[in-house]
Short mmCIF file of C-alpha atoms and ligand atoms in Angstrom, two decimals:
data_model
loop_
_atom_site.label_atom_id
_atom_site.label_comp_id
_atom_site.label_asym_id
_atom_site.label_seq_id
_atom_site.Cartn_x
_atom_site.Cartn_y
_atom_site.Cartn_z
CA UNK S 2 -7.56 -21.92 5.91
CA UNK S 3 -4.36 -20.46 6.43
CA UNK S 4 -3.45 -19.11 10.15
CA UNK S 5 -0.32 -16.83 11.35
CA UNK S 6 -0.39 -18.08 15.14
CA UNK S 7 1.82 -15.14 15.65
CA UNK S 8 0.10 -12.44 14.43
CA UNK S 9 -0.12 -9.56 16.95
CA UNK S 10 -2.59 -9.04 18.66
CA UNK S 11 -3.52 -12.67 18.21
CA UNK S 12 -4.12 -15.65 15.95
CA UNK S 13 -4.81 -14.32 11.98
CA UNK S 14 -7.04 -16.75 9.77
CA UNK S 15 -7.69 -16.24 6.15
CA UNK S 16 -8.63 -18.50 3.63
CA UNK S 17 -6.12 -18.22 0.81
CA UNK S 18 -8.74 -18.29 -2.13
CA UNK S 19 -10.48 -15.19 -0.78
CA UNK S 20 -7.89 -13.21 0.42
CA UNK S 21 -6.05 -10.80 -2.06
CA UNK S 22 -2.98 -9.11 -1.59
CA UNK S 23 -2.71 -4.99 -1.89
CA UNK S 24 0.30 -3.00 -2.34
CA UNK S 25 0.20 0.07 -2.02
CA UNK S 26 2.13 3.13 -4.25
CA UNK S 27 5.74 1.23 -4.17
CA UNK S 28 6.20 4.13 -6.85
CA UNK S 29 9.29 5.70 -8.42
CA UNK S 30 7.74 9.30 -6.68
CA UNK S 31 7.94 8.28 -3.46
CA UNK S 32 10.76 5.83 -3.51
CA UNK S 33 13.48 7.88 -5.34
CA UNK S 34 15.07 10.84 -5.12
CA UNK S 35 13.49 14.06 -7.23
CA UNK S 36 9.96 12.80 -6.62
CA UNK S 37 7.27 13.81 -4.57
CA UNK S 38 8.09 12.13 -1.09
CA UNK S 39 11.24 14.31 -1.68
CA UNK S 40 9.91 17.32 -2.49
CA UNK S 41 7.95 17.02 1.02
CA UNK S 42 11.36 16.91 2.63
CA UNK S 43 11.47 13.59 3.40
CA UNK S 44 14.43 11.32 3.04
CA UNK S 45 13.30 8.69 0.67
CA UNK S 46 16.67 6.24 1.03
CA UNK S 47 14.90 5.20 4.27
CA UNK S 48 12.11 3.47 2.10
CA UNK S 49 14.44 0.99 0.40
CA UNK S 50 14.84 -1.15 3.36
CA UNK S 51 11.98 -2.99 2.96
CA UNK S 52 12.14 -3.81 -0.81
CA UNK S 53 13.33 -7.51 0.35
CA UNK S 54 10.49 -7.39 2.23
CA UNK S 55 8.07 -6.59 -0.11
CA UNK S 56 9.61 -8.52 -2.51
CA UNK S 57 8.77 -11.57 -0.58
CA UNK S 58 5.28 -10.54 0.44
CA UNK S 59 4.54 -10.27 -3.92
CA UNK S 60 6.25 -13.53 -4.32
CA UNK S 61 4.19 -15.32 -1.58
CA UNK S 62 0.71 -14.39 -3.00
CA UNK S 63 2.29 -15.09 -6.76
CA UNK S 64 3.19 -18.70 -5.55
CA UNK S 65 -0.35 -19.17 -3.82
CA UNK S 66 -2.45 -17.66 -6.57
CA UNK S 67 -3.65 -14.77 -4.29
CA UNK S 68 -4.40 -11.93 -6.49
CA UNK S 69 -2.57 -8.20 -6.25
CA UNK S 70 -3.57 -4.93 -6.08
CA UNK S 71 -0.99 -2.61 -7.17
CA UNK S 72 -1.55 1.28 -6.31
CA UNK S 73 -0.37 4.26 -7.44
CA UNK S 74 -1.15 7.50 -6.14
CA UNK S 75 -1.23 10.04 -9.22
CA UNK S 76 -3.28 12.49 -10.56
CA UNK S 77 -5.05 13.27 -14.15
CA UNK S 78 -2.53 15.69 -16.31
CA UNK S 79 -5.30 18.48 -16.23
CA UNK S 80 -5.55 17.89 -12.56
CA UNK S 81 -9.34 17.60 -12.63
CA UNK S 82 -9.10 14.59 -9.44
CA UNK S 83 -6.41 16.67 -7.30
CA UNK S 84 -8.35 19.31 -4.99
CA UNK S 85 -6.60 22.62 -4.46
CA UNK S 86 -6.02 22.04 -0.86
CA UNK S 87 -4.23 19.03 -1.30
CA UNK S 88 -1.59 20.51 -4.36
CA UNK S 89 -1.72 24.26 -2.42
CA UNK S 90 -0.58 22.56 0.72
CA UNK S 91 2.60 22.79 2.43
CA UNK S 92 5.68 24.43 1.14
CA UNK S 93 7.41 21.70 -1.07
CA UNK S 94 9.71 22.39 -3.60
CA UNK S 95 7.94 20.94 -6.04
CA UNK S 96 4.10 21.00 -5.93
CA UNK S 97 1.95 18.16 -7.97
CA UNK S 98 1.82 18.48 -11.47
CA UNK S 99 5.10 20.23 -11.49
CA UNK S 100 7.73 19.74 -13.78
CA UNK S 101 10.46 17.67 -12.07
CA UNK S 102 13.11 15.06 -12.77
CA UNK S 103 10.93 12.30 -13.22
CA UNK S 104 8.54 14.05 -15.03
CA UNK S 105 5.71 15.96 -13.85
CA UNK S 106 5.24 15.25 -10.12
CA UNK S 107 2.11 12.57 -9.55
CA UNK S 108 0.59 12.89 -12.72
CA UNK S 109 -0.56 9.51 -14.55
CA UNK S 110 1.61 8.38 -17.05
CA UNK S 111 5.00 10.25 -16.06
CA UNK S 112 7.88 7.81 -15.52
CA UNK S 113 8.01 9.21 -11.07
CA UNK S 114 3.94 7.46 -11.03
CA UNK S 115 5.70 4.21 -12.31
CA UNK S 116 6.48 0.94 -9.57
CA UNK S 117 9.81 0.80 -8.88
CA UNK S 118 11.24 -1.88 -10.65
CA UNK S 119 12.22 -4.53 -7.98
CA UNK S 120 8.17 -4.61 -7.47
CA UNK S 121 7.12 -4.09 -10.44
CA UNK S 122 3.14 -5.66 -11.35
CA UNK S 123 3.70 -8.59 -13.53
CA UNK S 124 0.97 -9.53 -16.26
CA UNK S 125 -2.83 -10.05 -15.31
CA UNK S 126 -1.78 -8.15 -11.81
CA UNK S 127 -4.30 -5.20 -11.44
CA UNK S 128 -2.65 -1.80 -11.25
CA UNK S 129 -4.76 1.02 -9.85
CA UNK S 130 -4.40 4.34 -10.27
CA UNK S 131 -5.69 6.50 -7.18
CA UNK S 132 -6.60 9.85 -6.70
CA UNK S 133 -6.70 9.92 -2.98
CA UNK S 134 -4.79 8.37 -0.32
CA UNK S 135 -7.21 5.84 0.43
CA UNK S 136 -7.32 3.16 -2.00
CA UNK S 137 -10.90 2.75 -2.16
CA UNK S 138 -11.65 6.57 -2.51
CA UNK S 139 -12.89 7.56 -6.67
CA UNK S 140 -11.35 3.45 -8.09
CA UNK S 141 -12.95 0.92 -9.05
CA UNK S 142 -11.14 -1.30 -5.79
CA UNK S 143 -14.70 -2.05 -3.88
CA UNK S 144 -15.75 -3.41 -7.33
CA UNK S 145 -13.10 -5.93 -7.99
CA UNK S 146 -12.66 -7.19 -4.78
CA UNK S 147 -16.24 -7.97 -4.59
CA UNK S 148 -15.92 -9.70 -8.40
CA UNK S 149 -12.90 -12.10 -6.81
CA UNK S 150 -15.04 -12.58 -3.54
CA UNK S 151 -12.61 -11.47 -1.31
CA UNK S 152 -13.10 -11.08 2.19
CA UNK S 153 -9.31 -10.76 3.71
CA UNK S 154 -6.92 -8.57 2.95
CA UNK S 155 -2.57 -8.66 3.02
CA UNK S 156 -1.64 -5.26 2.52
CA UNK S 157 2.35 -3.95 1.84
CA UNK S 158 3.37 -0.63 0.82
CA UNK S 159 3.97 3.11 1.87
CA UNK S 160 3.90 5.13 3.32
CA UNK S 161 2.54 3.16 6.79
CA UNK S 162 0.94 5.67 8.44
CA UNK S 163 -0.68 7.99 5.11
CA UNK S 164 -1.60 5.96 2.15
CA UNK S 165 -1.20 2.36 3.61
CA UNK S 166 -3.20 3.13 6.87
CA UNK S 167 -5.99 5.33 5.01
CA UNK S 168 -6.86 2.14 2.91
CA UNK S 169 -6.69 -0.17 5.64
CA UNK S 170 -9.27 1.45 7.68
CA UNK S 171 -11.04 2.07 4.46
CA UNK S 172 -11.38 -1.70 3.90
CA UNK S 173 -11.81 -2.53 7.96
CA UNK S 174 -15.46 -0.19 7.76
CA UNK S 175 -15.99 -2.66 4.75
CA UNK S 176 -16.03 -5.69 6.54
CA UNK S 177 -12.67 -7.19 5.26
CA UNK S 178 -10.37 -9.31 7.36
CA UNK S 179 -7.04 -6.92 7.49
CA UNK S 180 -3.19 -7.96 7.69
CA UNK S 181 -0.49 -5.37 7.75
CA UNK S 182 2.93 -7.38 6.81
CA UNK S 183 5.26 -5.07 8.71
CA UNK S 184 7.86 -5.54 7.17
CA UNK S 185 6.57 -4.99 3.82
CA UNK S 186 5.53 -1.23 4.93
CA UNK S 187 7.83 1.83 5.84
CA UNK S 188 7.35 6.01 6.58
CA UNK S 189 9.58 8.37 6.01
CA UNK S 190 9.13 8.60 10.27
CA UNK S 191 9.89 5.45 11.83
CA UNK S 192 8.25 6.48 14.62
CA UNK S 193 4.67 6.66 12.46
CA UNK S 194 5.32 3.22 11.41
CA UNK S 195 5.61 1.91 14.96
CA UNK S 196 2.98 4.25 16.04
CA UNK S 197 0.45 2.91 13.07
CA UNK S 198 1.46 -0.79 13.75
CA UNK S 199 0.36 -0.31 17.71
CA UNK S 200 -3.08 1.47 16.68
CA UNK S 201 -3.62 -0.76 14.26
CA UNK S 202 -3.69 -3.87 16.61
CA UNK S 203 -5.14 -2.19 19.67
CA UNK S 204 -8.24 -2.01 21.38
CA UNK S 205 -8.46 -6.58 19.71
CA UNK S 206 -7.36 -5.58 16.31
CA UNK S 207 -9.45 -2.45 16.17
CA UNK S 208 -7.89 -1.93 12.48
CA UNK S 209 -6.65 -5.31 12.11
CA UNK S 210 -3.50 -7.69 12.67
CA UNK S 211 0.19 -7.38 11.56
CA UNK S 212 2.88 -9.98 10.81
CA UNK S 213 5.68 -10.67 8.88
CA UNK S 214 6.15 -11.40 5.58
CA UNK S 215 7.98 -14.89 6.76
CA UNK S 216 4.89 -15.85 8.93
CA UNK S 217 2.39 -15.20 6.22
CA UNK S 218 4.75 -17.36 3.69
CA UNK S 219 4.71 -20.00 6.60
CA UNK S 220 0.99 -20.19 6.76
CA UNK S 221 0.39 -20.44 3.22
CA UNK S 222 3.40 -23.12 2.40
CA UNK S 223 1.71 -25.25 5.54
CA UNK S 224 -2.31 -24.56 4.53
CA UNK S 225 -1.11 -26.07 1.08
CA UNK S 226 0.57 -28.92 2.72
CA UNK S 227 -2.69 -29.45 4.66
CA UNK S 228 -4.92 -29.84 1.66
C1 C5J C 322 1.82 10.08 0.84
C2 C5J C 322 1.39 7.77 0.37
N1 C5J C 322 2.57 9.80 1.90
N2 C5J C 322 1.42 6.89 -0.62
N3 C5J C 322 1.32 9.08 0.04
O1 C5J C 322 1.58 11.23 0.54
O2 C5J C 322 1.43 7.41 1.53
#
C-alpha cells in the first residue's frame, strides 16, 4: 500500500496494483492557440504551466506499472454524439465541428483532438475518446477499469473545474478511491481551480483527496522500497 501522509484533507492510501492513473483531454484544442478552449475566449498559455507537472504525474505511474487513461474530448465528424445545446451554446468564434486552424474544432481524428506532444500516450496506454465532459459518460471507461480491478484513482488533466471535476465525481458515485494531483490540473480561471480543489476535499473528502505530483512519486518510490 502506498500512502501520501500529506494529502489534504488527510492521509491518502492506495494500493499501487489497483489504482490507475487518468488524464484527462491534455489535447492540442484546449492547450493551443486556434482551438476550442480559445474559441471560448479563454487564454490557453495559462494551461502550459503545469506540463512539468503532468509530465511527472505520467512518468510516476509509467515507472510503477499503474495503468493510464488518456482522454480526449471530441466529437464524431457527422456530429451524431454532440447535442445541439452543447455546439449552439455560447457565442464562440468558432463552434464544434467548425473549420479552424487545427482542423475541424473537436471532431475525432483532426490534428486540435490530438495530446499535446510533451504528454503524449505511449504504446499499450489506453486513449479514450469522449463525447461528454465526464469521462465515464457514452465510453467504454466503467468497463476497463473494472477488467484491471481498479478501485483508486490518480487523476491529471484540464480543465479542473469542467472535464477533470465532472469525471471525478463520476468515479466518486462509483465507489473509487479519488486523488486529484494539483499540480497536474489547471482552468483557464485560477480561481475555479482553487475553488474545485477546496470542494473537492471538503465536507472529509466529499469528492476525494488532492496532492502533489512529488508526494504521490514519494509514496510509490517508498511502497516499492517496502516490499
Ligand atoms: C471544457 C474540458 N472545458 N476538457 N472541456 O470544455 O474541461
Amino acid at each position: 500500500m502506498a500512502t501520501i501522509s500529506s494529502a489534504q484533507p488527510f492521509a491518502y492510501s492506495f494500493p499501487p496494483g489497483k489504482t490507475a492513473l487518468i488524464m484527462i483531454d491534455m489535447q492540442r484544442d484546449f492547450m493551443e492557440p486556434g482551438g476550442f478552449g480559445e474559441t471560448l475566449g479563454n487564454d490557453v498559455s495559462l494551461l502550459r504551466a503545469i506540463i512539468p507537472g503532468a509530465k511527472l504525474l505520467l512518468d510516476t505511474a509509467r515507472a510503477h506499472g499503474i495503468p493510464i487513461v488518456h482522454t480526449r474530448e471530441c466529437h464524431r465528424p457527422d456530429l451524431s454524439d454532440c447535442p445541439p445545446a452543447k455546439r449552439e451554446r455560447g457565442e464562440p468564434s468558432l463552434r464544434i465541428g467548425d473549420d479552424g486552424p487545427m482542423g475541424r474544432v473537436l471532431i475525432s481524428g483532426e490534428p486540435g483532438v490530438e495530446i499535446i506532444g510533451e504528454l503524449a500516450a505511449l504504446p499499450g496506454e489506453t486513449v479514450l475518446d469522449k463525447p461528454g465532459k465526464g469521462a465515464f459518460y457514452a465510453t467504454p471507461l466503467g468497463d476497463i477499469l473494472k477488467s484491471w480491478g481498479t478501485t483508486h484513482l490518480l487523476f491529471g488533466g484540464v480543465t479542473t473545474e469542467v472535464c477533470v471535476q465532472t469525471t471525478m465525481r463520476e468515479a466518486n458515485d462509483r465507489g473509487y478511491s479519488c486523488l486529484l494531483v494539483e499540480d497536474a490540473t489547471e482552468s483557464y480561471f485560477p480561481e475555479f481551480k482553487a475553488a474545485t480543489i477546496d470542494m473537492i476535499r471538503a465536507q472529509g473528502a466529499i469528492v476525494g483527496w488532492t496532492a502533489t505530483a512529488a508526494e504521490a512519486a514519494s509514496a510509490l518510490t517508498l511502497a516499492d522500497a517496502a516490499e
